[in-house]
GROMACS .gro file of C-alpha atoms in nm:
model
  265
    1UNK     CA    1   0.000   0.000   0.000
    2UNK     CA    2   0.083   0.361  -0.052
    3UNK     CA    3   0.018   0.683  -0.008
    4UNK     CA    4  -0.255   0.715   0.258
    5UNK     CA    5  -0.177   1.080   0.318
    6UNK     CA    6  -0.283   1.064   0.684
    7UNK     CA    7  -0.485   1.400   0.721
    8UNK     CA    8  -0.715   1.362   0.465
    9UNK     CA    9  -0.781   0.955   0.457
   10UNK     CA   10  -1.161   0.854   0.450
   11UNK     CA   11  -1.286   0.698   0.749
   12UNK     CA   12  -1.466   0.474   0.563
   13UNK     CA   13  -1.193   0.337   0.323
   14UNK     CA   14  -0.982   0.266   0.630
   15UNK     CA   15  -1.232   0.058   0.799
   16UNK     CA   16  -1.247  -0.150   0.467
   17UNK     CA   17  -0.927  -0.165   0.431
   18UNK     CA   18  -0.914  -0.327   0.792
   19UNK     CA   19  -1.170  -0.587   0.680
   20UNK     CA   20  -0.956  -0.666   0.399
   21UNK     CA   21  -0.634  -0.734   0.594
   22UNK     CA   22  -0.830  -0.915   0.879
   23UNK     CA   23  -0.989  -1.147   0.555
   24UNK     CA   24  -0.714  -1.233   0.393
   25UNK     CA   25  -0.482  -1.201   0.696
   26UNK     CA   26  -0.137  -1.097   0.516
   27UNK     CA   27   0.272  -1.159   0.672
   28UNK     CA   28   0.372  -0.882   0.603
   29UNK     CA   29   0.226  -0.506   0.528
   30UNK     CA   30   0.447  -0.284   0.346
   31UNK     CA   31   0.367   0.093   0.302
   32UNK     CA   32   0.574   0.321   0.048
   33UNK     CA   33   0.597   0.649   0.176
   34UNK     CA   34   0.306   0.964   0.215
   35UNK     CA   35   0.219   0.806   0.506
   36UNK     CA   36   0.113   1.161   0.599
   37UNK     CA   37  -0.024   1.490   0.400
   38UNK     CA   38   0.157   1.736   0.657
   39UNK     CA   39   0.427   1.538   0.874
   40UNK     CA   40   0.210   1.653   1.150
   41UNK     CA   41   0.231   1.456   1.492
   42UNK     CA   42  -0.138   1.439   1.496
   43UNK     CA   43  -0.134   1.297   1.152
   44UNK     CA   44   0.132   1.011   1.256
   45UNK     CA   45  -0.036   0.910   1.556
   46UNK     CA   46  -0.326   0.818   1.314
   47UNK     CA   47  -0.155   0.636   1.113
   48UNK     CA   48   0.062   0.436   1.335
   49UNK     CA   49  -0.286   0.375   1.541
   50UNK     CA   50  -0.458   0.255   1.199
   51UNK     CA   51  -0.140   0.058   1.079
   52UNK     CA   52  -0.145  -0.141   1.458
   53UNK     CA   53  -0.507  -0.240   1.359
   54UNK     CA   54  -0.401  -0.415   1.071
   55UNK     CA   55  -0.281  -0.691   1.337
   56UNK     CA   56  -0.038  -0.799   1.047
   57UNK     CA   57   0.264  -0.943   1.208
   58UNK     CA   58   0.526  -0.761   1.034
   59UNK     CA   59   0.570  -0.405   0.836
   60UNK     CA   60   0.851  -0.272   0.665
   61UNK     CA   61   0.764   0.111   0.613
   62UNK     CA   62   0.972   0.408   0.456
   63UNK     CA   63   0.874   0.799   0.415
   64UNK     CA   64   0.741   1.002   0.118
   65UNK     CA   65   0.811   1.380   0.035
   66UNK     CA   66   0.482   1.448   0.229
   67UNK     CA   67   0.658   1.305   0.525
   68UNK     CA   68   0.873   1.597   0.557
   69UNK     CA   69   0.704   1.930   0.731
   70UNK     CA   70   0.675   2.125   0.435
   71UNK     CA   71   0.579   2.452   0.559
   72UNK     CA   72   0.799   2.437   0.957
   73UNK     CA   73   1.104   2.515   0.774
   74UNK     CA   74   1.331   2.399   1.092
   75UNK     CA   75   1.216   2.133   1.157
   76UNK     CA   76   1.290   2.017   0.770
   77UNK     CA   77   1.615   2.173   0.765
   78UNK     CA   78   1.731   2.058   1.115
   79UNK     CA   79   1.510   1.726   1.161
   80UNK     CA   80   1.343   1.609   0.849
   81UNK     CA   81   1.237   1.242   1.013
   82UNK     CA   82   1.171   1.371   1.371
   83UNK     CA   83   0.797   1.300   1.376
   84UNK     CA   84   0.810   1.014   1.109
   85UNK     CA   85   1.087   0.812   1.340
   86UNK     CA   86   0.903   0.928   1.645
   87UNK     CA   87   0.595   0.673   1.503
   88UNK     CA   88   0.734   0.428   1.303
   89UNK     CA   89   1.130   0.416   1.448
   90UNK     CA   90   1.482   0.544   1.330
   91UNK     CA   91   1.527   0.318   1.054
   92UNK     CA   92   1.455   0.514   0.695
   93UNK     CA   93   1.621   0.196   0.509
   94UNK     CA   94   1.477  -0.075   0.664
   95UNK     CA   95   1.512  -0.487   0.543
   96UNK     CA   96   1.250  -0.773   0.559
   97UNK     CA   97   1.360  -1.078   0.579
   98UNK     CA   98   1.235  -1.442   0.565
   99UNK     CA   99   1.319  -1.789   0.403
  100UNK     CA  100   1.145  -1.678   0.130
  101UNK     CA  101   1.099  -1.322   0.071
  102UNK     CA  102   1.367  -1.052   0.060
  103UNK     CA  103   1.228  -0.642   0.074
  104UNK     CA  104   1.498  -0.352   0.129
  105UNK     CA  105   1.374  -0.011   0.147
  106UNK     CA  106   1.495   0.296  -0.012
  107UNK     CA  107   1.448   0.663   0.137
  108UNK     CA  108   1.409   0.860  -0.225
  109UNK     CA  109   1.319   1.149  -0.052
  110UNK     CA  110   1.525   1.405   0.016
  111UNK     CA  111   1.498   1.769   0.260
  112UNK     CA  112   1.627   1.968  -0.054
  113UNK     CA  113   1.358   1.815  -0.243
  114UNK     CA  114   0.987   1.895  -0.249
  115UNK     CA  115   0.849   1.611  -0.425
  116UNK     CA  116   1.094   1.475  -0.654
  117UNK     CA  117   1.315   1.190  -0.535
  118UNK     CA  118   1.630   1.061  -0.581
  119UNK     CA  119   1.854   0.778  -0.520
  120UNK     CA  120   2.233   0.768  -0.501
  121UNK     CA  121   2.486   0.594  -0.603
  122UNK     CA  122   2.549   0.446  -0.273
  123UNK     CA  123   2.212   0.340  -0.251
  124UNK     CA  124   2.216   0.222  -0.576
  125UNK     CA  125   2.514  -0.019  -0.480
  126UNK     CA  126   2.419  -0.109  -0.110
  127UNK     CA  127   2.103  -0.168  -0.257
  128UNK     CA  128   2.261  -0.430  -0.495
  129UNK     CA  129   2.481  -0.598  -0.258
  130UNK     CA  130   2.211  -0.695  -0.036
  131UNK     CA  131   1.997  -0.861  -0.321
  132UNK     CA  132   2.306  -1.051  -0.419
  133UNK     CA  133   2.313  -1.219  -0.069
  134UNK     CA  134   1.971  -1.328  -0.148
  135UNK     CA  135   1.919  -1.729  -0.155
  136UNK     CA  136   1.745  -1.875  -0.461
  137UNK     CA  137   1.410  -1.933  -0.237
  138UNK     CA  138   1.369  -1.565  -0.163
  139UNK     CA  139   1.140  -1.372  -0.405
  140UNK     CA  140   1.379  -1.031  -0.398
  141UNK     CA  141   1.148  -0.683  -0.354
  142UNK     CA  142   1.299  -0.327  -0.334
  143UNK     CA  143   1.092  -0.075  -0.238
  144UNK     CA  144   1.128   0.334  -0.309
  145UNK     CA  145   0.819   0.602  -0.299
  146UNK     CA  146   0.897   0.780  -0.627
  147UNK     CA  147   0.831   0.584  -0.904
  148UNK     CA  148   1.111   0.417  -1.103
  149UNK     CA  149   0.909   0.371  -1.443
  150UNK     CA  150   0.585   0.545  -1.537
  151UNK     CA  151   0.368   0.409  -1.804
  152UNK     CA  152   0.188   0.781  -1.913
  153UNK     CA  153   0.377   1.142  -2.002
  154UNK     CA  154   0.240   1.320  -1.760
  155UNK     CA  155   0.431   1.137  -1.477
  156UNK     CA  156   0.788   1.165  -1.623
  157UNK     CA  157   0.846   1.484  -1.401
  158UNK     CA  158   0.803   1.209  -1.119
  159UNK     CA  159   1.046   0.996  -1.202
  160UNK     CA  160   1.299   0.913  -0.919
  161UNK     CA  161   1.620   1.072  -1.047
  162UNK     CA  162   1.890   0.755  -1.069
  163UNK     CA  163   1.636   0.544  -1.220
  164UNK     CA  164   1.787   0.400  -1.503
  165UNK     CA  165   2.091   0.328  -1.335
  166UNK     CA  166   1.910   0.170  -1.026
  167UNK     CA  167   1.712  -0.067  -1.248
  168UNK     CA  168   2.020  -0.149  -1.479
  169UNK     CA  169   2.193  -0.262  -1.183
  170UNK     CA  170   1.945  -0.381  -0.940
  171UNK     CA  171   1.818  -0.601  -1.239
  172UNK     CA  172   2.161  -0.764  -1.253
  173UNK     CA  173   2.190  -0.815  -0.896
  174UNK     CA  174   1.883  -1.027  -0.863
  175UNK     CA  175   1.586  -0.793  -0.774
  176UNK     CA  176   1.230  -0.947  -0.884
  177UNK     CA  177   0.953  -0.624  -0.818
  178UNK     CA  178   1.027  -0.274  -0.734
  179UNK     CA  179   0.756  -0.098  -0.542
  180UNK     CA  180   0.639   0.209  -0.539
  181UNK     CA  181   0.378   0.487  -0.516
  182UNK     CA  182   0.360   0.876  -0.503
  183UNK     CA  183   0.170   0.936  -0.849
  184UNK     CA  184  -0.135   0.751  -0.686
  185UNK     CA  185  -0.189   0.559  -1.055
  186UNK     CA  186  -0.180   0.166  -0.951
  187UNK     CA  187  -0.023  -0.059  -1.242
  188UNK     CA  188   0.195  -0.365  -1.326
  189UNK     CA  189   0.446  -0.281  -1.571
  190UNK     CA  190   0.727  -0.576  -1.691
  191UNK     CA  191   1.049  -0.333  -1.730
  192UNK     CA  192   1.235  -0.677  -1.954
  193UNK     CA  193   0.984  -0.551  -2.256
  194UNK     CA  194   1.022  -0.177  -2.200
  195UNK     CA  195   1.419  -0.129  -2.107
  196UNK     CA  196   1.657  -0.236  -2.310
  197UNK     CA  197   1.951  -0.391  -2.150
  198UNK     CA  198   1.750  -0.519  -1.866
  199UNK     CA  199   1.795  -0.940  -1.917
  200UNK     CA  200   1.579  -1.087  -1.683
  201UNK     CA  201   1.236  -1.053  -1.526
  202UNK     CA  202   1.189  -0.776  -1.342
  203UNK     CA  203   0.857  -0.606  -1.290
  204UNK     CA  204   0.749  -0.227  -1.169
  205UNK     CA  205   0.479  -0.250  -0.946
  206UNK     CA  206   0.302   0.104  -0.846
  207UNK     CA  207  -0.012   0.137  -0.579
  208UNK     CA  208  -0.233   0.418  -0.600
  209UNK     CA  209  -0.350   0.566  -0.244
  210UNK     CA  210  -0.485   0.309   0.010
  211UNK     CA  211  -0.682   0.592   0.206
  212UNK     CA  212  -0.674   0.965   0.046
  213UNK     CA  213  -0.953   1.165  -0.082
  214UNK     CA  214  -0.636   1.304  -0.322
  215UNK     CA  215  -0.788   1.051  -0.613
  216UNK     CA  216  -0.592   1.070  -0.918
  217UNK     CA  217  -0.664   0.928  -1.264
  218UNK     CA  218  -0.922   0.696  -1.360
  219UNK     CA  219  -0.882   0.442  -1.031
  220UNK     CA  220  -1.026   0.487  -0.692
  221UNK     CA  221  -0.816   0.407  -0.330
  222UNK     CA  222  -0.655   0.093  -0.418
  223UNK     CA  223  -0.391  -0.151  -0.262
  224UNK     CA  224  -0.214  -0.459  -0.437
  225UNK     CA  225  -0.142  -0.775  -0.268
  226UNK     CA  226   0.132  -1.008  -0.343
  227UNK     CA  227   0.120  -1.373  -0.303
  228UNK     CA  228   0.431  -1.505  -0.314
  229UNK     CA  229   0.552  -1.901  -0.305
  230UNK     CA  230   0.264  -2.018  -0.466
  231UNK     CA  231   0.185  -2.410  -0.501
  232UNK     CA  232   0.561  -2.431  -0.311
  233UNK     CA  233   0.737  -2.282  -0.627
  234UNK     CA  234   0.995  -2.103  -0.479
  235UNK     CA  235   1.022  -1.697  -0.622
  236UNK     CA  236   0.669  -1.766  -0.818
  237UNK     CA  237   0.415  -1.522  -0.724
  238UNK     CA  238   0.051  -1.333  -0.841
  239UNK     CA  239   0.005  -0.944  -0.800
  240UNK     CA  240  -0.382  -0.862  -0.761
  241UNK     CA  241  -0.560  -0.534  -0.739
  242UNK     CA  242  -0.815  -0.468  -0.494
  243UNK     CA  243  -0.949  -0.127  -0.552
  244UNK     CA  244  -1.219   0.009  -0.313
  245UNK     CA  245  -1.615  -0.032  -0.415
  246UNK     CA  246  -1.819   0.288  -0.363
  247UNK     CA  247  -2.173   0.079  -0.353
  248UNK     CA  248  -2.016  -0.209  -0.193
  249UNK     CA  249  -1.825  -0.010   0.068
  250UNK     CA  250  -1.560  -0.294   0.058
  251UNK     CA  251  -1.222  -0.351  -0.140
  252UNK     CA  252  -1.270  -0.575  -0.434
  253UNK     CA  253  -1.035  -0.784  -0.679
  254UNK     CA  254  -1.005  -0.600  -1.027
  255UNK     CA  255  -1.142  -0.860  -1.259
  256UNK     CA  256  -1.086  -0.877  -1.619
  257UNK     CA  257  -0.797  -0.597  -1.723
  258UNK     CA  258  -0.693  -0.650  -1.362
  259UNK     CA  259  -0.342  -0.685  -1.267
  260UNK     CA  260  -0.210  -1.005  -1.205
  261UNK     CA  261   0.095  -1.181  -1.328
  262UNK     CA  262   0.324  -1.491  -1.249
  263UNK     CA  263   0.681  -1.453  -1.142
  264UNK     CA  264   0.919  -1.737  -1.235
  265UNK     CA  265   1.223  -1.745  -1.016
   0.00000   0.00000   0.00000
C-alpha cells in the first residue's frame, strides 16, 4: 500500500481496508511512503494507530516527500524524520527478511527536495549488494516512494532521479519487483519488454492511495497484494488489485484488465 496521506484519509476506506487485511490475513504489510499529508504529529499518531489495527505481524515502512514538514522550515532543515521516526522508528532503510521473501527499502526522498526523489549511487550499490546475498528461495522486492518507471507522459516529471541506473543494476543483482507509489496511478508494468539492457524478469509495481480523498486518474483508493511461493514454487508469485467499491463499501479484486501476473524465479 501507498500513499494514505494521513490528514485527509476517509474513514470509511480505512475501515475497509481493515476488513480486507483481517480477511485475507497478510505476513507482512508494506507501506511506500506519504504516510502523511503534513508530517504533523497528529497525523502520525493516526496512522501508526490505523497501521497497529491491521494486526499484520510484520511491516517494513519508509517515508514520502509528504513526510517531511513542508511549511515548519526547521524542523525540515534541522530534523526532516523527527515525527516520522518518532511513530514508526529510526530506521529510513529498513530490510525484511524471511526464508522466502527478501524487501529492502529505499528513502528517495530528500529535505532539498519537495516532491521529486532521488537515489544515489550508494544506494544504488548497497542496494545491490544486499539482493546478491539473497538465496534462490527468496522472491527479492525493493521498495522506493517515487516511481522508477511510469507508463503515461504526464508522470515523467516524477520519475525518481537515478532510475535508469538503479534498475540497470538492481536487475543484474537479482531484484524481482520494485515498489512504489507517489503518483497515486496503480499498475503492473514488466520493465524486460520496456528497457533495453534489462535481461531478466523484473517487474514495476506502483499502488495508487490506500486511504486519500487526493484521487488521481481513472482508479479509486486501491492496494495490491502479493502472493508469493505459490503451489511451493519457490520466487513464483501473483500481483492482484483490490481497488475500493463505492456501492459495496468494501475492497474488491479487479477482474478482467486486472493486474495479475506470475513470477518465475
Amino acid at each position: 500500500m501507498s500513499d494514505p496521506h494521513f490528514g485527509t484519509e476517509r474513514p470509511a476506506v480505512a475501515k475497509a481496508l481493515e476488513r480486507l487485511a483481517q480477511a485475507q490475513t497478510p505476513d507482512l504489510v508494506i507501506l511506500s511512503g506519504d504516510v502523511t499529508q503534513r508530517a504533523r504529529k497528529t497525523q502520525f499518531s493516526a496512522a501508526l494507530a490505523f497501521m497497529n489495527r491491521l494486526t499484520i505481524p510484520a511491516r517494513l515502512v519508509i517515508p514520502g516527500n509528504h513526510d517531511i514538514p513542508l511549511y515548519d522550515i526547521a524542523t525540515r532543515l534541522l530534523r526532516p524524520y523527527w515525527r516520522y521516526t518518532q511513530a514508526f522508528g529510526p530506521d529510513l532503510e529498513p530490510v525484511h527478511e524471511c526464508a522466502d521473501l527478501l524487501v529492502i527499502g529505499v528513502r528517495t526522498t530528500r529535505r532539498y527536495r519537495h516532491i521529486e526523489g532521488e537515489v544515489s549511487a550508494a544506494q544504488i550499490d548497497r542496494v545491490a549488494n544486499r539482493l546478491k546475498q539473497a538465496t534462490s528461495k527468496q522472491l527479492r522486492i525493493v521498495v522506493t516512494h517515487q516511481p522508477v518507471h511510469v507508463i503515461k507522459p504526464v508522470d515523467e516529471e516524477h520519475l525518481l532521479r537515478g532510475h535508469e541506473q538503479a534498475i540497470a543494476v538492481w536487475a543484474q543483482a537479482g531484484v524481482d519487483l520494485i515498489l512504489g507509489g507517489h503518483i497515486h496511478r496503480p499498475y503492473l508494468c514488466a520493465l524486460h519488454e520496456r528497457i533495453a539492457g534489462v535481461h531478466r524478469k523484473v517487474w514495476a509495481l506502483q499502488a495508487g492511495t490506500a486511504l486519500s480523498s487526493r484521487i488521481r486518474h481513472d482508479s479509486n483508493n486501491s492496494v495490491n497484494l502479493i502472493r508469493h511461493g505459490i503451489e511451493g514454487k519457490p520466487g513464483h508469485c501473483v500481483v492482484e488489485r483490490w481497488d475500493y467499491d463505492e456501492g459495496a463499501g468494501n475492497f474488491k479484486k479487479v477482474d478482467g484488465a486486472a493486474i495479475r501476473e506470475n513470477f518465475p524465479s
